Every structure is written in structure tokens, then in C-alpha cells.
Amino acid sequence: MYARIAFPTALPDALSYRIPEAFEAVAVPGVRARVRLRGQARVGVVVEVTSDPGCPPEKVLPIEEVLDPEPIVPPHVLDLIRFTAQYYAAPVGSVVRAAVPGVLLRLPPPIVHVGPRASEIAATAGEREKRLLERLLVAGRISVARLRAEGWPASDLAEVLPALARRHALRVVERGAGVPAGASDSGLVLADLSAEERGRRVGRAPAQARVAAWLAELGRPALEGELLSACGCSPGVVGELVRKGVLRRFRQARQRPARRWELAPPPPPTELTANQTRALAALTAALEPRAFRAFLLQGVTGSGKTEVYLRFAAAAAARGLQTLVLVPEIVLTPALAGQLARGFGERVAVLHSSMAEGERAAAWERARRGQVDVVAGPRSALWAPLPRLGAIVVDEEQDASYKQEEEPRYNARDLALTLAQRLGVPVVLASATPSLETLALAAQGRIEVLELPERVAGGRLPEVEIVDLKDEPPEPGEHGQRFLSRRLRALLEQALARGEQAILLVNRRGWAPVLLCRECGHMAACPDCSIPVTVHRRQGALVCHYCGFRRAVPVTCPRCGGELLDHVGAGTEKIASLVRGLHPAAVIDILDRDTARSPAQLLATLERFAAGASQVLVGTQMVSKGHHFPAVTLTGVINADNLLGFPDFRGAERTFQMLTQVAGRAGRGKRAGTVVIQTYHPDHHAVQAVLAHDLAGFAREELRYRKAFRYPPAARLALVRFEATSETAAVAAAQAAARSLDPAPATLRVIGPVPAPLARLRGRWRVQMLLLAPARAPLRAALAAVMALPLPGGVHRVVDVDPQSTV
């Protein structure tokens, strides 16, 4: 038999390995295995066991070791991994990399030990061998990583180490994969063999026989240290028994306290509203009998959607089921974690990419062992190995952050629906501003709609005011630019005088998005991307937000030497500075990616604002959704036009959603709220819909546009992009792909190839085409034709199915 093993790499498919007789009982889908890949020891996940290796059997290498006594990736997650790879045209290994904590798929660098003939061979060895052995004789043992750090080329080590090992001058010891040092222990268990077969494999080895007999008498697995001490044997004896298949080695995570970075939750409501009660009853009924049902929990901001799905999760836990709760961004996890802790205590795990490796691996293991009732987090939490998963919630389902922009380019919201359907469990999509795709599914009857049309506790939706920036006076010293309108300044002064709080949305971080020379017109740009660099005053640097390029802010123009350098536009830093100038006694905090680089920084900012220690929170879209601050009575949108002018067909939808969400932060307490939206396009239908709190009207207008131009949800969409350091090579590859689809079938529309809106990124030119079709089948056929084409050297092809952005 053969195991198909996926590695956390961009290999196009899983690779076949022979299953030795000793591992036949344990080499099953979902376990990790150590094998050789291009001569190096690697760890992968068994995704399939088959009788057909897909190549000549004599070329198939054997599995060296099965690392787990039981699958660590449950069947439903493996099934989702395979589906994701197929649907999103992604290498299965890239999906495994997204699904399994990286530390579980890495081997620590091998350790080189001094051998019995080291001194003898060093005396007559060549220069390289002698230098290595002398270093080893001093150290006794040293890791390969340390040798690399000391300047040894990998090619030299790959040649010298095996040669010296064969002459017994040294030993190279491979170490097992697992979790970070100190986070796990090595355990041993007898393989499922008869006593006769066990004796045959042990043979005439008294130390091995003593170990096997001790474990058989013990009747349970044992820690490796415990076994070595009890049997008085060396690690080599254990290693030989593992090789023979008599013992199986596994890693057992040590219990460690989980830090969830919780924000203190608001007090729970004493009772639900009538609408909440009806919605909760419908969701709870879906838990029995167990079957797939999809719900849209559609409610205005502040209507108590979170309380409904938290009680839904509690109902699932009461039935012995686990719940997966997804949020779009890490910034929303502290508030959710606090609310979950209030209801579920320690039986909650939070998973996200900003956690330390050990924390994440420990939380992942708690979920796998069924020690939690709820797992919460952004899109990466989708892959949590929950053995009793019985309910799924996707909060803020409309958010584009659910779509991963790197390979594999999956949408966690869509995969949550797929997972629920395949498991036969209910799934809830919650939003105040549902995506047009979800609204289209609801119109087709494929999703049941549960409405929460009013705010809880008698609260009212905030009053929305539109300010036309064309009528506002320019900011002093800003060359005609307008940031804080007279109306926003007045309302902010009144709110602070009453002891209330305000949130200001600026969808750009840094000080200013452009550095412009007023003498020659030169604009500071990134050398590797076709965009301007952003001025960051706190860092004293010009920074590219796409590739990370940075350099000091110049004092003169690099082109003409002029000194009239203007910081055009405003980011969070500049707006916060302007507000401080107007209200020096107020404490102003900034919430963006620069100020929330770690969970601790994020939590500190949110806690200060929640406690009233800061009065104004200036932030990017991180402040626009999911937060509950009862003292906030004013929200201001500095410029609503940033997304409207974005070269993407979803620009108006994104604008409506973001404006509605940030408006919903105001007036969530006992006092009424006000929202000020500043724009140069006050008559745009997205802005007018926010003014009237008119989701239905906006959806009708936007769907009319989508149908006219045949964009999703009126069609299926895929993006194919070609990237290369040579613009000519990228263009040629894109044109070849377009020719493979010419003539296009009547059911397929091809737009392009054309340069991407961001034509150059990270030093690579980008040329793309859009493929649209009324159904999936012609789209899959077109993608198969394009992907079958050989790629020229230096050209990278990106396939994005159901893209959330075409930029």
C-alpha cells in the first residue's frame, strides 16, 4: 500500500510513499509522517492511502516514521482540505500549510554528535573534514543550524556529513517534529501486534525485550523519559524498536494556560427582545435533528446579533456539540473572547496567526482533544480540528477579510457553508450589511433569513449627516485639502464637553499617503511597486504598505533639490494630531496596523478606550465593526470617497458596508448617536443609502448594475494573473493564455489581458484577465485550459477563484 503525503509547500500535488509493514496499521489519513524529499527529511500529512502509487513502484521511497498514534487532522478537515485544493485550484500542500500549525510540520535541525573515530580521522582528513571535526571535538555535539550560522555552506554539509558518518567520525541525529521545545513530551505505545509477532520483531535483543515486556505489563502508553528510567536502557534501544514497528512514538502536548487576550464584556441582557427570541428558537431547533440548514441573521447595528449566536452556541454545548465562531479580523477577537469566557469559562479556544507558536499549537491541541466547547478566531480558525463540530457561525459575513489573498486563496465564509453542508450541521451568517452574494442566495431560498430590525433596550439608530467637502474651507497650511469639516469640529467639541467619546474613521494609516515636491511635481514612489510611499511621521520614514520598502523622509527633493515638500492627504497620524491641536486636554488613541502589531498592543488600546481613559479613537477600518462602546455618541468619516474611487466593481458595496458599520458604533448606550460622513460625492447612491439606513434600496440599485455588466452575483468570476520581473515576459504569458481560450465559448466572457490596476508589485509586473461565466462548469474548463499551459521561466501564475478584489 502507498500513502499520498502532502507537504507544506507549493508542490502541485501530494506525493506517493510506500508504507512499510511495520506502519500499515497506523499510516492512515490524517497522521503525520517523516519521509525523504529531495534527500532531506521532511514532515507531511497523509491525505490518502491507495494501492496505486501513480508511478513505477520501484521508484517509490518508504515512510521512515509515522509520528502520531492517531490522526491529528480529523476526516472532515481532510475532506475540506481536498475540496479547497480542487475548487480554488491550489496545491494541496498550501492548504495543509494553512490548516495545520506550522510547528507541527517542521523538523528541528539535525544534531551532529562526535563519533568514536573522530580524533583518528581528523588527523588524516582533508581541510574541510578536519576543520569540521575539530569544531565537533570541542563542542561534543552541535546542530546543523549552528554550523550554517557559523558560515558552513549547505552544499558542503550535505557532502561532508554523510561521508564522515559512514566512517564513524560523527553521528547525525534527526529530531522528531512536534511543538516548540518545552511544549510537549515524547510518548511511546506498543504497536497493535500479537505477542508472537512482537517477539519475532524483537529477536535476540534482551534490552528491547525488556522494554516491550515492561510496556505490555504497564498496559498503557508511557512517557519516553519514564520508560528509559524504568527499563534502564538507552534512547537507541527505543529508536530501534520504533524502527521495527514494535513501538510507536508520539508527541503529547503539555498543559499550559491559554491566554485569550480578553476584553471585559458588557453585562449580559436580562432578557431577549421578541425578535431575538424568535431567531434563537429557529436556530436552536436546527440542532435537532442534525441536518444542514443555512441562516442569515440580519440585524441593524446594535440589534443583539452576538447575544443570539452566543446562546445558540450554548444550546449546542448543552447537547454535547462544539461551535466554530469566525470573525473577519484579529482586532475583533478580544471582545468576542471576553464574551465567550463569560458564558463558557475555560472551555474556549481562540486561534489566530498573531499568537505565539506555542500558544497556537496548545489551543489547536485542546480543540483536537475535545476540551473546548467553542473555537473562535479569524479565517484560520476554520481549520480547527473539532471532533464534535455541530454548529458554525460567521460573524460580519460580508467582510472581504474572509478571503485570503495569498495561496491558497480561499474564502472562509464560503468554506464554512461547504463544511456545514458536508457535516450536516446548521451555519449562521450574521451581518448588518450582508454581501450581495448572500442576499442573492437568500432570494433563491437557499438561506433562511432571521431579521433583527431594531436595536436592543429601545435604542435608536444614529442620525446620519452628510457633509459636502466642496463647501468646506481648506485646512490651514494644507494647500486646499479639507479634513475636519466645521460640522464635525462642532459636534466633536460638544461630545467631549459632555464627557462622551468619539470614533473617527480614516481609511489610511501613517501621516500622509503622498510626499509631493511643489517645485517639480516629483512624487516619492516605491522603487519596487507602482504606488507612492506613505509618510510615517512617528517612524520618520517613507514606507510602502505593500512590500515593506522604507527609507528616511528626505528634507529636499531627490529630483530637483527643492525644499517645498508637501505631505498630501491625511492618514491616522495626521488626523490624530489635528484633533490633539483642537483638544489638547483629550487623550487621543490610534488603532491601525502600526499600533496593533501584537495582541497585547491591540488589547491595551481597546481597554483604554472601553474604560474611558481615552476620549477619541482614530483608526482605519479596524474601528468600523464589531466594537461595543456605549459612551461613543459621535462617529466621523473623514473621507468616504477612498473606496468609491477604487478600481474594483465592489467599490460601492464596500463603501456602503463600511459606512454603515462605522455609523453603528455611535449611540449604542443610553444617549443618541450622530454620524458625520464627509464626501465630495454626497449624491452617490451608496452614501444616500447610508443616510436613509436603506439596505434594501442599496441592494436593488447595486444588483441592477451588477446584472447589467454581468458581475457577481449575476455571474461566476475568476482572475488569472501573470507576474514576472520582466514586463515583456508577463505580457507574453498572459497573451498566450488568452489565445488558449480563443475563440471563447458563448458562455464565457474574457476581459483582458490588461495590466493590473497595481501594475507592478514587489518588483514584479502584473498582467491579468478576468473570466466570467453564468455557471461554474465553463469557468472550470477555462481555468483547466489556462493551467495546462507550460509557464516560461521566471513567470508566476496566480489563479484566484471568486476574487474579492481585482486590483
mmCIF file of N, CA and C in Angstrom, residues 269-286 295 297 303-305 307-309 311-312 315 450-454 456:
data_model
loop_
_atom_site.group_PDB
_atom_site.id
_atom_site.type_symbol
_atom_site.label_atom_id
_atom_site.label_comp_id
_atom_site.label_asym_id
_atom_site.label_seq_id
_atom_site.Cartn_x
_atom_site.Cartn_y
_atom_site.Cartn_z
ATOM 1 N N PRO A 269 -27.691 40.832 28.728
ATOM 2 C CA PRO A 269 -29.065 41.326 28.890
ATOM 3 C C PRO A 269 -29.863 40.393 29.791
ATOM 4 N N THR A 270 -30.758 40.976 30.549
ATOM 5 C CA THR A 270 -31.599 40.157 31.436
ATOM 6 C C THR A 270 -32.599 39.341 30.643
ATOM 7 N N GLU A 271 -33.038 39.872 29.521
ATOM 8 C CA GLU A 271 -33.960 39.122 28.672
ATOM 9 C C GLU A 271 -33.777 39.544 27.224
ATOM 10 N N LEU A 272 -34.163 38.659 26.315
ATOM 11 C CA LEU A 272 -34.056 38.932 24.890
ATOM 12 C C LEU A 272 -35.288 39.677 24.405
ATOM 13 N N THR A 273 -35.109 40.391 23.299
ATOM 14 C CA THR A 273 -36.262 41.006 22.652
ATOM 15 C C THR A 273 -37.083 39.912 21.963
ATOM 16 N N ALA A 274 -38.267 40.275 21.539
ATOM 17 C CA ALA A 274 -39.121 39.303 20.854
ATOM 18 C C ALA A 274 -38.456 38.791 19.579
ATOM 19 N N ASN A 275 -37.793 39.692 18.832
ATOM 20 C CA ASN A 275 -37.136 39.281 17.598
ATOM 21 C C ASN A 275 -35.952 38.358 17.892
ATOM 22 N N GLN A 276 -35.174 38.677 18.939
ATOM 23 C CA GLN A 276 -34.072 37.805 19.315
ATOM 24 C C GLN A 276 -34.585 36.422 19.724
ATOM 25 N N THR A 277 -35.665 36.416 20.488
ATOM 26 C CA THR A 277 -36.225 35.143 20.956
ATOM 27 C C THR A 277 -36.647 34.275 19.781
ATOM 28 N N ARG A 278 -37.322 34.873 18.785
ATOM 29 C CA ARG A 278 -37.746 34.108 17.617
ATOM 30 C C ARG A 278 -36.539 33.570 16.838
ATOM 31 N N ALA A 279 -35.508 34.417 16.679
ATOM 32 C CA ALA A 279 -34.324 33.980 15.938
ATOM 33 C C ALA A 279 -33.620 32.840 16.667
ATOM 34 N N LEU A 280 -33.459 32.971 17.987
ATOM 35 C CA LEU A 280 -32.791 31.923 18.752
ATOM 36 C C LEU A 280 -33.583 30.614 18.701
ATOM 37 N N ALA A 281 -34.902 30.693 18.761
ATOM 38 C CA ALA A 281 -35.716 29.476 18.697
ATOM 39 C C ALA A 281 -35.519 28.759 17.372
ATOM 40 N N ALA A 282 -35.454 29.513 16.285
ATOM 41 C CA ALA A 282 -35.263 28.893 14.964
ATOM 42 C C ALA A 282 -33.888 28.231 14.873
ATOM 43 N N LEU A 283 -32.858 28.901 15.410
ATOM 44 C CA LEU A 283 -31.510 28.332 15.354
ATOM 45 C C LEU A 283 -31.410 27.083 16.225
ATOM 46 N N THR A 284 -31.962 27.159 17.425
ATOM 47 C CA THR A 284 -31.888 26.011 18.333
ATOM 48 C C THR A 284 -32.622 24.806 17.757
ATOM 49 N N ALA A 285 -33.749 25.050 17.112
ATOM 50 C CA ALA A 285 -34.495 23.947 16.504
ATOM 51 C C ALA A 285 -33.685 23.249 15.419
ATOM 52 N N ALA A 286 -32.771 23.982 14.792
ATOM 53 C CA ALA A 286 -31.962 23.392 13.717
ATOM 54 C C ALA A 286 -30.914 22.418 14.246
ATOM 55 N N PHE A 295 -28.560 29.931 7.683
ATOM 56 C CA PHE A 295 -29.343 31.076 8.130
ATOM 57 C C PHE A 295 -28.559 32.371 7.900
ATOM 58 N N LEU A 297 -28.561 35.805 9.773
ATOM 59 C CA LEU A 297 -29.022 36.579 10.920
ATOM 60 C C LEU A 297 -28.765 38.046 10.586
ATOM 61 N N SER A 303 -28.372 45.439 17.315
ATOM 62 C CA SER A 303 -29.631 44.701 17.486
ATOM 63 C C SER A 303 -29.470 43.428 18.306
ATOM 64 N N GLY A 304 -28.256 43.104 18.753
ATOM 65 C CA GLY A 304 -28.056 41.938 19.604
ATOM 66 C C GLY A 304 -27.809 40.643 18.863
ATOM 67 N N LYS A 305 -27.182 40.728 17.693
ATOM 68 C CA LYS A 305 -26.878 39.502 16.939
ATOM 69 C C LYS A 305 -25.905 38.612 17.715
ATOM 70 N N GLU A 307 -25.430 38.285 20.950
ATOM 71 C CA GLU A 307 -26.075 37.582 22.058
ATOM 72 C C GLU A 307 -26.884 36.394 21.548
ATOM 73 N N VAL A 308 -27.492 36.520 20.379
ATOM 74 C CA VAL A 308 -28.262 35.410 19.816
ATOM 75 C C VAL A 308 -27.336 34.240 19.490
ATOM 76 N N TYR A 309 -26.234 34.502 18.805
ATOM 77 C CA TYR A 309 -25.414 33.355 18.415
ATOM 78 C C TYR A 309 -24.599 32.803 19.583
ATOM 79 N N ARG A 311 -25.915 32.404 22.586
ATOM 80 C CA ARG A 311 -26.878 31.480 23.204
ATOM 81 C C ARG A 311 -27.101 30.256 22.315
ATOM 82 N N PHE A 312 -26.998 30.450 21.013
ATOM 83 C CA PHE A 312 -27.046 29.313 20.085
ATOM 84 C C PHE A 312 -25.890 28.354 20.367
ATOM 85 N N ALA A 315 -26.573 26.436 23.477
ATOM 86 C CA ALA A 315 -27.521 25.353 23.229
ATOM 87 C C ALA A 315 -26.822 24.159 22.586
ATOM 88 N N LEU A 450 -33.326 35.502 9.189
ATOM 89 C CA LEU A 450 -33.852 35.833 10.513
ATOM 90 C C LEU A 450 -33.535 37.303 10.760
ATOM 91 N N GLU A 451 -34.545 38.131 10.913
ATOM 92 C CA GLU A 451 -34.343 39.574 10.974
ATOM 93 C C GLU A 451 -34.406 40.103 12.409
ATOM 94 N N LEU A 452 -33.492 41.042 12.685
ATOM 95 C CA LEU A 452 -33.499 41.806 13.932
ATOM 96 C C LEU A 452 -33.549 43.280 13.523
ATOM 97 N N PRO A 453 -34.741 43.846 13.313
ATOM 98 C CA PRO A 453 -34.853 45.169 12.697
ATOM 99 C C PRO A 453 -34.652 46.336 13.650
ATOM 100 N N GLU A 454 -34.541 46.076 14.965
ATOM 101 C CA GLU A 454 -34.449 47.178 15.919
ATOM 102 C C GLU A 454 -33.283 46.961 16.873
ATOM 103 N N VAL A 456 -31.492 46.823 20.540
ATOM 104 C CA VAL A 456 -31.968 46.298 21.817
ATOM 105 C C VAL A 456 -32.152 47.442 22.816
#
